[in-house]
CSV table of N, CA and C in Angstrom, one decimal:
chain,number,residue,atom,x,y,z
U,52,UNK,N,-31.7,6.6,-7.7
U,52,UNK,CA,-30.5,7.3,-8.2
U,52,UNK,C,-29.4,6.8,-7.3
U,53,UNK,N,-28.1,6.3,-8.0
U,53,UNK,CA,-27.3,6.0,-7.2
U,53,UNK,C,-26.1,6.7,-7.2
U,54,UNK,N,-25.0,7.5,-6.4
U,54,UNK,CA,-24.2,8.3,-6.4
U,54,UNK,C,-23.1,7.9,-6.1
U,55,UNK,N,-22.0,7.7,-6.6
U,55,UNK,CA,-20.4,7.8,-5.9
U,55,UNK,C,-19.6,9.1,-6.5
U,56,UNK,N,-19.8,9.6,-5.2
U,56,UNK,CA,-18.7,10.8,-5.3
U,56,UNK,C,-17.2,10.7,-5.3
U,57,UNK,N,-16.4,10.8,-6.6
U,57,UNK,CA,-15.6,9.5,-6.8
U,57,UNK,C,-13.9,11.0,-6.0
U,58,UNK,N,-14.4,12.2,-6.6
U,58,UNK,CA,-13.2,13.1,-6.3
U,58,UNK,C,-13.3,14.6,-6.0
U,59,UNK,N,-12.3,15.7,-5.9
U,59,UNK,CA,-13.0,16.8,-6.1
U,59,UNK,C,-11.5,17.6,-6.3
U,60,UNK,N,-12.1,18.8,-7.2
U,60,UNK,CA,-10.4,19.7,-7.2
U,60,UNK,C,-10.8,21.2,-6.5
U,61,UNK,N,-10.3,21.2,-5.4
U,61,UNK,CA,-10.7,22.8,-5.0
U,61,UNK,C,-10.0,24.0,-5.4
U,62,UNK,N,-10.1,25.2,-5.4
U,62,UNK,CA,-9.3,25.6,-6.2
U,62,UNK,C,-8.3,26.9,-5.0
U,63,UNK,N,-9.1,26.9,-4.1
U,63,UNK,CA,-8.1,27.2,-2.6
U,63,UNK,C,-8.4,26.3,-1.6
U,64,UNK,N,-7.1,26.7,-0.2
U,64,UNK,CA,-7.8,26.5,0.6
U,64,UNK,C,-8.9,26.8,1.7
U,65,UNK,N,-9.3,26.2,2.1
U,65,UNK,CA,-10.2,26.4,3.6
U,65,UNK,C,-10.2,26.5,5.0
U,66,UNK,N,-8.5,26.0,5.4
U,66,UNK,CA,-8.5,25.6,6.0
U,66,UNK,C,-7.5,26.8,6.6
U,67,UNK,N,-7.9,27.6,8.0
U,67,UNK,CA,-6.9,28.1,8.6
U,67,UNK,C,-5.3,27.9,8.7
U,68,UNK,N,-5.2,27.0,9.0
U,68,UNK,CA,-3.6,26.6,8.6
U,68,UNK,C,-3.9,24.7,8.5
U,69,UNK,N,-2.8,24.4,8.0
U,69,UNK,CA,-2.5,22.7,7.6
U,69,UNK,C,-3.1,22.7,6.3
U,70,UNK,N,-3.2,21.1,6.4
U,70,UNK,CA,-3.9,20.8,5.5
U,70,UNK,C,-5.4,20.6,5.4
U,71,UNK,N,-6.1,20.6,4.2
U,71,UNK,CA,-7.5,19.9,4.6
U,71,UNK,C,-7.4,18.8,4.8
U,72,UNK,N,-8.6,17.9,5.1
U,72,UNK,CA,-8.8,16.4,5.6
U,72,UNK,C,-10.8,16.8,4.9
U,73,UNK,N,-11.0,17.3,3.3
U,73,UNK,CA,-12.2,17.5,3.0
U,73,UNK,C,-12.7,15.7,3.2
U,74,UNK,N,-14.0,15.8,3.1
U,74,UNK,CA,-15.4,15.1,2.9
U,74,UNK,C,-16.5,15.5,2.1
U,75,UNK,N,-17.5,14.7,1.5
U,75,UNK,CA,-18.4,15.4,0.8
U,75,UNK,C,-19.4,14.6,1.7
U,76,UNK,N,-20.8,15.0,1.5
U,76,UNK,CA,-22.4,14.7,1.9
U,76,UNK,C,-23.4,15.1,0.8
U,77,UNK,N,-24.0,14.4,1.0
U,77,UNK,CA,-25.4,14.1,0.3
U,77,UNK,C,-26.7,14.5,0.8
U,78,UNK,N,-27.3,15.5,0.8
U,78,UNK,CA,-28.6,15.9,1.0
U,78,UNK,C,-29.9,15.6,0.1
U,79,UNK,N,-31.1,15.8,1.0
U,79,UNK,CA,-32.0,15.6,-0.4
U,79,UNK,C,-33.3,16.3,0.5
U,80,UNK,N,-34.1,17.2,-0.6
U,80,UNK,CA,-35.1,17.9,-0.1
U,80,UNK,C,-36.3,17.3,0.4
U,81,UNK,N,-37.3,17.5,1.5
U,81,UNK,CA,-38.0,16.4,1.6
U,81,UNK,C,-39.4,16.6,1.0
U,82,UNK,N,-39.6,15.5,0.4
U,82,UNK,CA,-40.9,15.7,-1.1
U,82,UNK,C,-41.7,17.3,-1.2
U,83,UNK,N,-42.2,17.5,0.2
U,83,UNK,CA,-43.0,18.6,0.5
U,83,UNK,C,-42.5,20.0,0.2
U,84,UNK,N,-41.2,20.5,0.6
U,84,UNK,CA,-40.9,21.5,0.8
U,84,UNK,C,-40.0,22.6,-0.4
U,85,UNK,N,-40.1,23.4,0.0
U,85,UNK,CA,-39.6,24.8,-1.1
U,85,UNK,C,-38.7,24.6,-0.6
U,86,UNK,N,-37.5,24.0,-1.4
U,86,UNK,CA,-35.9,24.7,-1.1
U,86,UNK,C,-35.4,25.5,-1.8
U,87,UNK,N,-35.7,25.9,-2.7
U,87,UNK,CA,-35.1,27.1,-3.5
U,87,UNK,C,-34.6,27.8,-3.0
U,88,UNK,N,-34.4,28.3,-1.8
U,88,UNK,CA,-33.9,29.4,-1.4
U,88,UNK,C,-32.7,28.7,0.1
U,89,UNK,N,-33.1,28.0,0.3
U,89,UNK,CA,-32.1,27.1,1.6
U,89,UNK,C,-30.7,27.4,1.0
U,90,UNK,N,-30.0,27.9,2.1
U,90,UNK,CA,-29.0,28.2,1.9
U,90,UNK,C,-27.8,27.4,2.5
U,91,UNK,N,-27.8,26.7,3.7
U,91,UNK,CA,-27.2,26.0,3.9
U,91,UNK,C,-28.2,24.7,4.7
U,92,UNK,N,-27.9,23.8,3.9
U,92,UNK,CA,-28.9,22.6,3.8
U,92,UNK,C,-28.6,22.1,5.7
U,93,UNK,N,-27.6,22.1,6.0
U,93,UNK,CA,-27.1,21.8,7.2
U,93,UNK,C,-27.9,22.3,8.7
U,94,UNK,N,-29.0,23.4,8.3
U,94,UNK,CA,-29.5,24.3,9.2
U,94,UNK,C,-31.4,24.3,8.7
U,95,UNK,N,-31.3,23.3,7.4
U,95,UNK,CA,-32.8,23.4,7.3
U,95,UNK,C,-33.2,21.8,7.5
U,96,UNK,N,-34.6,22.2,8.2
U,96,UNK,CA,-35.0,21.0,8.3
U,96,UNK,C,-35.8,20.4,7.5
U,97,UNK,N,-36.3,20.8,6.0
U,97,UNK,CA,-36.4,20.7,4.8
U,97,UNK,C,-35.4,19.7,4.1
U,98,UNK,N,-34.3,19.8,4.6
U,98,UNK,CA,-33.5,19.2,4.0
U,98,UNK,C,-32.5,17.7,4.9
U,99,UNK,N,-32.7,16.2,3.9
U,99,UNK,CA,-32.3,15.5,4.7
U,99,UNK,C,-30.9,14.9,4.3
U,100,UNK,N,-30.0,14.6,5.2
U,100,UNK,CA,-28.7,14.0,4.8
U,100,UNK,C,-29.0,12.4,5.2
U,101,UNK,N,-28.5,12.0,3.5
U,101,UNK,CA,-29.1,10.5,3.2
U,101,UNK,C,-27.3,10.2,3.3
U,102,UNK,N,-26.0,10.6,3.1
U,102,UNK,CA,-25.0,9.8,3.1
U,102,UNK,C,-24.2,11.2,3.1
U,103,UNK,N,-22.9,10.3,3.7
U,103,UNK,CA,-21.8,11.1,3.7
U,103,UNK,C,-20.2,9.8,3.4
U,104,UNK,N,-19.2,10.8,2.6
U,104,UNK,CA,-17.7,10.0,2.2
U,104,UNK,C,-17.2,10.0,3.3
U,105,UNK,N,-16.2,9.7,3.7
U,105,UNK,CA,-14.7,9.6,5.0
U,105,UNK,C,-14.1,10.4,4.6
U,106,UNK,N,-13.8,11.2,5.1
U,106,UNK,CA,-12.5,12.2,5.1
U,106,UNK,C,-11.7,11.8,5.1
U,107,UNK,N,-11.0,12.1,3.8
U,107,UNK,CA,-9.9,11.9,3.2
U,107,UNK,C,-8.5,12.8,4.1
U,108,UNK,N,-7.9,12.4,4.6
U,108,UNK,CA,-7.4,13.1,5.7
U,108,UNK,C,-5.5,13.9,5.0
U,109,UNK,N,-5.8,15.0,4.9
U,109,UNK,CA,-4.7,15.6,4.4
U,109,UNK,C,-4.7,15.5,3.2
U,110,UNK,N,-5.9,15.5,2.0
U,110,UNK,CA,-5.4,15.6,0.9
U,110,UNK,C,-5.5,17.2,0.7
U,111,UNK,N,-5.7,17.9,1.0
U,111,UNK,CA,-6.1,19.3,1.0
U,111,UNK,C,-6.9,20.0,0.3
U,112,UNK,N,-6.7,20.0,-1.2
U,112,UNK,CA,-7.3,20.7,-2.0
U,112,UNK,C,-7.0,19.8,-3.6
U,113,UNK,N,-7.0,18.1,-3.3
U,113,UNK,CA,-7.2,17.2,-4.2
U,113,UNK,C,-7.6,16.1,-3.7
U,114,UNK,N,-9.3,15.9,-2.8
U,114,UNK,CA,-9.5,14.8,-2.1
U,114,UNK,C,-9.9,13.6,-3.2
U,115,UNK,N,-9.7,12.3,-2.8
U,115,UNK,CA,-10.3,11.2,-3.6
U,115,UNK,C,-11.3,10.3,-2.7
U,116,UNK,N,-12.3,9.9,-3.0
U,116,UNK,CA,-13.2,9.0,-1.9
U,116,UNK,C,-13.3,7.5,-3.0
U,117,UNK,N,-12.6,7.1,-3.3
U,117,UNK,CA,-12.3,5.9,-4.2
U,117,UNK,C,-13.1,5.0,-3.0
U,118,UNK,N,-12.5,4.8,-2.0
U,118,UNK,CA,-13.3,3.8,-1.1
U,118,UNK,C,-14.7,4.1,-0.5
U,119,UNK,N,-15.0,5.1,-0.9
U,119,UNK,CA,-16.6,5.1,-0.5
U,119,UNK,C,-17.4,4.7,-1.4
U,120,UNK,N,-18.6,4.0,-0.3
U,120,UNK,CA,-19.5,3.2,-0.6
U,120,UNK,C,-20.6,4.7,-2.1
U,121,UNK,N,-21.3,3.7,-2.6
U,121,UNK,CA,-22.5,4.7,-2.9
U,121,UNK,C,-23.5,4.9,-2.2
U,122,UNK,N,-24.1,6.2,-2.7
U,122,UNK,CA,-25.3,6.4,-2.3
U,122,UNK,C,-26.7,6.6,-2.7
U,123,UNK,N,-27.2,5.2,-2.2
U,123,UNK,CA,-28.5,5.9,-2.9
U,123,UNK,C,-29.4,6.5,-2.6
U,124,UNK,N,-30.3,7.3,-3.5
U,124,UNK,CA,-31.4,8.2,-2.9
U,124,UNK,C,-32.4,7.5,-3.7
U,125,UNK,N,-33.5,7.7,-2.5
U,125,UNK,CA,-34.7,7.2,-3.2
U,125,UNK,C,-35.6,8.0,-3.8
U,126,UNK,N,-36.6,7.9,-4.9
U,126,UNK,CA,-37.3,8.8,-5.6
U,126,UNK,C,-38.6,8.5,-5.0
U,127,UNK,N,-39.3,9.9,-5.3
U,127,UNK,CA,-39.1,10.8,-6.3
U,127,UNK,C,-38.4,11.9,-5.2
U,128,UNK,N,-37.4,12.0,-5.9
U,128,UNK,CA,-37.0,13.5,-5.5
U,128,UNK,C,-36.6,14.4,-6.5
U,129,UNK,N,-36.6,15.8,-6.6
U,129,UNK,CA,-36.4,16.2,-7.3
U,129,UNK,C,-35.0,17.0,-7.3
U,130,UNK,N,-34.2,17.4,-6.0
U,130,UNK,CA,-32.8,17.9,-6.6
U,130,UNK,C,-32.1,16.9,-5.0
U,131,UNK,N,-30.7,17.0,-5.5
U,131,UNK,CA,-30.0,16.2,-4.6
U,131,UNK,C,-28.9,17.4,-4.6
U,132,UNK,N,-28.8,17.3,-3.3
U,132,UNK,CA,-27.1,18.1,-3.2
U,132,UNK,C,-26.0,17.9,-2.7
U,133,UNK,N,-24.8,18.3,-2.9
U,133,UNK,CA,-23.8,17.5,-2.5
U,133,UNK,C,-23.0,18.9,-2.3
U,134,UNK,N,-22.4,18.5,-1.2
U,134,UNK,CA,-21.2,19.5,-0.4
U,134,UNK,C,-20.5,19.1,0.1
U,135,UNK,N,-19.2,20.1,-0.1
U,135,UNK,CA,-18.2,19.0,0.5
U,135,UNK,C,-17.6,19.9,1.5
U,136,UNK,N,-16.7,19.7,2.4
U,136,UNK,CA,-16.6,20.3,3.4
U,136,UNK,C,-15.1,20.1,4.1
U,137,UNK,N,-14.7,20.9,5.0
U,137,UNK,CA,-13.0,20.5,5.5
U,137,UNK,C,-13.9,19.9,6.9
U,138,UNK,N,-12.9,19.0,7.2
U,138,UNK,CA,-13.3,18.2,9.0
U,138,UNK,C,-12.1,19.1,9.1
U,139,UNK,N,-13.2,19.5,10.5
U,139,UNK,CA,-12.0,20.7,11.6
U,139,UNK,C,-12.4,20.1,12.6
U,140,UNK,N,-11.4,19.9,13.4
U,140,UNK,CA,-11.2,19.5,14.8
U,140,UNK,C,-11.6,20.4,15.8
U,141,UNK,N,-11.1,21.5,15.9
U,141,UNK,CA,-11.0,22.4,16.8
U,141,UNK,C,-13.1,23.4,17.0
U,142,UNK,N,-13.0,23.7,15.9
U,142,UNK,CA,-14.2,24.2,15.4
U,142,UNK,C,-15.5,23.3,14.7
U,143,UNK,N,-16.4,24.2,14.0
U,143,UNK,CA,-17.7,23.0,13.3
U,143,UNK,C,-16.9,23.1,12.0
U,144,UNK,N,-17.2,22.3,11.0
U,144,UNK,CA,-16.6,22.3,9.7
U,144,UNK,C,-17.3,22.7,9.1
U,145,UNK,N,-16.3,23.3,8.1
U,145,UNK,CA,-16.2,24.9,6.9
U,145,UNK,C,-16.5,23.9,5.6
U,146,UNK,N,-18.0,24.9,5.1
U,146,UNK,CA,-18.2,24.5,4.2
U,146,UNK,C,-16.7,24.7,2.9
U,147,UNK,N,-16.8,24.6,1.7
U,147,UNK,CA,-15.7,24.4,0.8
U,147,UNK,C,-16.8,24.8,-0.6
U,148,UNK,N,-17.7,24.3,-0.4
U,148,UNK,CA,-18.9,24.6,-2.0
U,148,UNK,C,-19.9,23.5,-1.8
U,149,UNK,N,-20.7,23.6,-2.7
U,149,UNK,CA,-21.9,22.9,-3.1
U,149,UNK,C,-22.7,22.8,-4.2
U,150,UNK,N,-23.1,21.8,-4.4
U,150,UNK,CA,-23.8,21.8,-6.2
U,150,UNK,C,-25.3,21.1,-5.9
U,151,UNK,N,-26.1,21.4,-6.4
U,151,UNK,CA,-27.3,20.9,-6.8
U,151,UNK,C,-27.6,20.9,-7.7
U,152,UNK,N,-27.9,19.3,-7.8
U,152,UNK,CA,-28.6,18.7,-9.1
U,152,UNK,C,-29.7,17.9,-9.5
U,153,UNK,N,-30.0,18.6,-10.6
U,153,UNK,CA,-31.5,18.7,-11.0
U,153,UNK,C,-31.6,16.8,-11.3
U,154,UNK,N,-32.7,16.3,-11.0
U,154,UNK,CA,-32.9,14.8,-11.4
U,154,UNK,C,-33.3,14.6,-12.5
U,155,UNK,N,-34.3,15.9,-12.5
U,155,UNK,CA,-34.9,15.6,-14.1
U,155,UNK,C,-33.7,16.0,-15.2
U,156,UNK,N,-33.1,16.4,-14.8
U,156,UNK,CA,-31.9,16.2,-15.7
U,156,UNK,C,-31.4,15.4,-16.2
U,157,UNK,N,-30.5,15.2,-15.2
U,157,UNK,CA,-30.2,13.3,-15.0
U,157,UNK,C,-30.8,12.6,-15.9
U,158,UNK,N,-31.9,12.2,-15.5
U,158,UNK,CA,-33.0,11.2,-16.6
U,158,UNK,C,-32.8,11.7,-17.7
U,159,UNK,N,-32.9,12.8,-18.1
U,159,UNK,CA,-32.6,13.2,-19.3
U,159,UNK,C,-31.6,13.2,-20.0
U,160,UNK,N,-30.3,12.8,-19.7
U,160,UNK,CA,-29.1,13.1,-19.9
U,160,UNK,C,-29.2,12.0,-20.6
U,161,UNK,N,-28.2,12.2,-21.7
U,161,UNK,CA,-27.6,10.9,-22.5
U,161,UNK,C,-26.5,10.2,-22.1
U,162,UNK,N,-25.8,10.9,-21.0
U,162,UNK,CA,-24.8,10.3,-20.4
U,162,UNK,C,-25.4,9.2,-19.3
U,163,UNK,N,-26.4,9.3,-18.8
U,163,UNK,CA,-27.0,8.5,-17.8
U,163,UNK,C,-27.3,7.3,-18.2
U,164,UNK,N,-26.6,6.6,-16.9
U,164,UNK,CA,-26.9,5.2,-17.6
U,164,UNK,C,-27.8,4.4,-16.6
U,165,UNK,N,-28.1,3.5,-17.4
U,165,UNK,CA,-29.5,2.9,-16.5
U,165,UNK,C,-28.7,1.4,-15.9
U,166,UNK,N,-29.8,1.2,-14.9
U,166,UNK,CA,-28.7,-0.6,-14.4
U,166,UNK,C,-30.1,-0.9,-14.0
U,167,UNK,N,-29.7,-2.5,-13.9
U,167,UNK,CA,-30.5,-3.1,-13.2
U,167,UNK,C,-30.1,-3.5,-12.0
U,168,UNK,N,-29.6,-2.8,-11.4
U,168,UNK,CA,-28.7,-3.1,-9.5
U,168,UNK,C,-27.8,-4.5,-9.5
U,169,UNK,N,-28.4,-5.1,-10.0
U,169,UNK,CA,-27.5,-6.3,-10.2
U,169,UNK,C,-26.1,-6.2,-10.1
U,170,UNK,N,-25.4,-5.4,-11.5
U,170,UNK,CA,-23.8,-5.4,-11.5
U,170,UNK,C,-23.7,-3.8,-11.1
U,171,UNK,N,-22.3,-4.1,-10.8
U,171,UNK,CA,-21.6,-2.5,-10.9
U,171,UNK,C,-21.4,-2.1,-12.1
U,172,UNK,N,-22.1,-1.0,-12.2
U,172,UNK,CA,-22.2,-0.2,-13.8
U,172,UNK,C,-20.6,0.8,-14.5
U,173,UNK,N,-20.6,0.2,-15.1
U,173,UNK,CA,-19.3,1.3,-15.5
U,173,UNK,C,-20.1,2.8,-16.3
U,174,UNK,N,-19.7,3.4,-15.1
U,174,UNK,CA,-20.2,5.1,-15.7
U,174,UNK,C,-19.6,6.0,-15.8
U,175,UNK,N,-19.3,6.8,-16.6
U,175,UNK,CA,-18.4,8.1,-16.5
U,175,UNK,C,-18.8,9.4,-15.6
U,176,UNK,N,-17.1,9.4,-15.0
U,176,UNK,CA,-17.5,10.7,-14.1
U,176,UNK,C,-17.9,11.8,-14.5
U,177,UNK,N,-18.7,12.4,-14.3
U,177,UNK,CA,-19.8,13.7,-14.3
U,177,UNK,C,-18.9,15.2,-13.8
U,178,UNK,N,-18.6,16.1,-14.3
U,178,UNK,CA,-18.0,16.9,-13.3
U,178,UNK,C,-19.1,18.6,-13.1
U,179,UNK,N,-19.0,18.3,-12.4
U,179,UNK,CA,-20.3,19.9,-11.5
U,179,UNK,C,-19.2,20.0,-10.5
U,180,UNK,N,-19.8,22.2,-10.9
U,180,UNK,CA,-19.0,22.8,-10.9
U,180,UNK,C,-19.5,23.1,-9.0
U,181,UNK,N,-18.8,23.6,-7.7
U,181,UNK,CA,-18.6,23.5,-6.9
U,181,UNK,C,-18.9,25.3,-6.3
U,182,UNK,N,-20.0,26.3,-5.9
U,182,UNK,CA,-19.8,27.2,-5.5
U,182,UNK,C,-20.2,27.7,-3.9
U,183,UNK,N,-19.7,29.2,-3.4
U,183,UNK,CA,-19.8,29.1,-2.0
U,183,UNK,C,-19.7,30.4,-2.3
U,184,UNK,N,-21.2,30.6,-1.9
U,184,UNK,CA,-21.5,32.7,-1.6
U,184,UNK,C,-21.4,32.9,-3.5
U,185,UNK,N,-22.3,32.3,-4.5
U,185,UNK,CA,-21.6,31.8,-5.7
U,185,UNK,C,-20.8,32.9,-6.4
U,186,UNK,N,-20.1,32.0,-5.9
U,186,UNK,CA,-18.4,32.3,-6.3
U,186,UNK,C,-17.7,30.5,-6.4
U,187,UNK,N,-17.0,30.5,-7.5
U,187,UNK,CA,-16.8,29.1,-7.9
U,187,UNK,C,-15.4,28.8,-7.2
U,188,UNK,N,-15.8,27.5,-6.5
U,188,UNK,CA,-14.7,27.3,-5.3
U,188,UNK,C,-14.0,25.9,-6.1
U,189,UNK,N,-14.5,25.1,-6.8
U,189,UNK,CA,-14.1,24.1,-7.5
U,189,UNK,C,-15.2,23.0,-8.3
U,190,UNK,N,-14.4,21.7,-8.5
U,190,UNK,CA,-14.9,20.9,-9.2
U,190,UNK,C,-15.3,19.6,-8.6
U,191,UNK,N,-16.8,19.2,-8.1
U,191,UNK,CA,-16.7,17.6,-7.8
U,191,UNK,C,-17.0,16.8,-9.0
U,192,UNK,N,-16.6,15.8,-8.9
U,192,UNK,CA,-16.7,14.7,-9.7
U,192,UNK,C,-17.5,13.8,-9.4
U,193,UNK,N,-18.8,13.5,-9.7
U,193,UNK,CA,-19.5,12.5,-9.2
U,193,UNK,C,-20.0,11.3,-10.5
U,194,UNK,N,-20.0,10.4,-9.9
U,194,UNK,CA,-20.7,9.0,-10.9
U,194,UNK,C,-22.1,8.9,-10.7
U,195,UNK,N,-23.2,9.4,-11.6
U,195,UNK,CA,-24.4,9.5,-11.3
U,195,UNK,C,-25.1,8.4,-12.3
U,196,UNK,N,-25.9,7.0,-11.8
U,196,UNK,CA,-26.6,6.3,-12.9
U,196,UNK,C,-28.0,6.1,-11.9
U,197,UNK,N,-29.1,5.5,-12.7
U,197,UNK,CA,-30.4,5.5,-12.6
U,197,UNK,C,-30.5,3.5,-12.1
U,198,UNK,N,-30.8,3.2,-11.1
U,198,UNK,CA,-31.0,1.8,-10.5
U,198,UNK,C,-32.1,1.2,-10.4
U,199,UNK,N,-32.5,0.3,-11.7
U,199,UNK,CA,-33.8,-0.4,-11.1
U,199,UNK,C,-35.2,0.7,-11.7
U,200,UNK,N,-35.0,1.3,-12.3
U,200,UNK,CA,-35.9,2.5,-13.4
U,200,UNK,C,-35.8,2.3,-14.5
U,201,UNK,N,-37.3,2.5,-14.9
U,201,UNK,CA,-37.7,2.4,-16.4
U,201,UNK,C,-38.1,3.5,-16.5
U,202,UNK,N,-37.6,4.8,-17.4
U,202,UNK,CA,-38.2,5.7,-17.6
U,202,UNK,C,-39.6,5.9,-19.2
U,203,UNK,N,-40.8,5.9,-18.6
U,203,UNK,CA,-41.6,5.5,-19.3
U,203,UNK,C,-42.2,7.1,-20.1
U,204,UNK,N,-41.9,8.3,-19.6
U,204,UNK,CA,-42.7,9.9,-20.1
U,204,UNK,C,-41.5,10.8,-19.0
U,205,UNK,N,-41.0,11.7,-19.7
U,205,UNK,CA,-40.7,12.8,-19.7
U,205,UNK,C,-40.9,13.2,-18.1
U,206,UNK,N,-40.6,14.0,-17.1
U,206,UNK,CA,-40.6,13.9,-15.8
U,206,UNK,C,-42.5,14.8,-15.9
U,207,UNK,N,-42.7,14.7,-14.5
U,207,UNK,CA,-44.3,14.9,-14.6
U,207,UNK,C,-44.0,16.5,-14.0
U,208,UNK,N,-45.0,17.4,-14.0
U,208,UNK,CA,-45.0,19.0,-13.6
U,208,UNK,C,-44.9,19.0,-12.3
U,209,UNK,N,-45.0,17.9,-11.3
U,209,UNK,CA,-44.4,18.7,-10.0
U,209,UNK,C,-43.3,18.3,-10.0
U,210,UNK,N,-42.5,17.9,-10.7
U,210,UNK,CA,-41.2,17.3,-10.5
U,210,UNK,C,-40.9,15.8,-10.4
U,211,UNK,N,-39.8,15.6,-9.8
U,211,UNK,CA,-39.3,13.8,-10.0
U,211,UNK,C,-39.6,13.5,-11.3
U,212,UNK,N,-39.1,12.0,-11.4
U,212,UNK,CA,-39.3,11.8,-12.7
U,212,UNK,C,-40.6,10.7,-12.7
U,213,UNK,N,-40.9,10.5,-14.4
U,213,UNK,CA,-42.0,9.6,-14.9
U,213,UNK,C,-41.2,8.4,-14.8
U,214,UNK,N,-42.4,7.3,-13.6
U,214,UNK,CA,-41.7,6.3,-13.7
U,214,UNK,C,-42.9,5.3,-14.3
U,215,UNK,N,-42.0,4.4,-15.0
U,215,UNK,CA,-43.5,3.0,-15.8
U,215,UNK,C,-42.9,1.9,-15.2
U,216,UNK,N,-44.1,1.3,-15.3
U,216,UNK,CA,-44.0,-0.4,-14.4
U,216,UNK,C,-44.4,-1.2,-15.3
């Protein structure tokens, strides 16, 4: 699965005073473990951070990560999450929201588009909704396609998806 988190609209601030300078990151649960209930991925060790954007520095509560690379996560996994966050200087940085998303979804989706890693895919941005203590804090925008996958059956009952060779 490859990810570019292309934008996001928050719908306050977070930031004690100024402006934000948000970032987003990429987590992913590790094959073994029950996250359903992890609350903040940042404090479980269940949970691994595969990539993070640059802080967009002063956009506040309209960041763009146009120049960030993608990310890919390797399968099988079955949810990936993404949070985005204010960079504070003075303090640790304040979450802003977070979304988790299902893979077997993804695969499922008819918007998902498949590549063969070769070219840059033209995909349409995805928008998931952004929550924190869920209560909806905003909107990221992510480009989500499938890299180098054949999907051959339906995802299998422990999760991930069915892959054919």
């Amino acid at each position: 699965v490859r990810l570019k988190i292309d934008r996001a609209e928050l719908e306050r601030s977070f930031a004690k005073f100024g402006l934000m300078s948000p970032y987003a990151a990429v987590w992913v649960a590790d094959s073994d473990a029950d996250v359903d209930d992890v609350e903040d991925p940042r404090k479980s060790e269940a949970m691994l951070r595969v990539g993070t954007t640059s802080s967009h520095m002063c956009a506040h509560k309209k960041p763009r990560w146009a120049s960030s690379p993608c990310i890919d996560v390797a399968l099988p996994c079955e949810k990936v999450t993404v949070e985005v966050m204010n960079r504070c200087f003075f303090k640790s940085d304040t979450r802003c929201g977070r979304v988790d998303i299902d893979i077997s979804i993804l695969a499922s989706s008819p918007n998902t588009v498949r590549c063969d890693g070769t070219e840059e895919c033209k995909c349409p941005q995805e928008p998931f909704e952004l929550t924190k203590k869920s209560r909806r804090t905003g909107t990221v925008f992510i480009t989500l396609h499938l890299v180098g996958v054949e999907l051959s059956q339906p995802p299998g009952p422990g999760g991930g998806l069915g892959l054919g060779g």
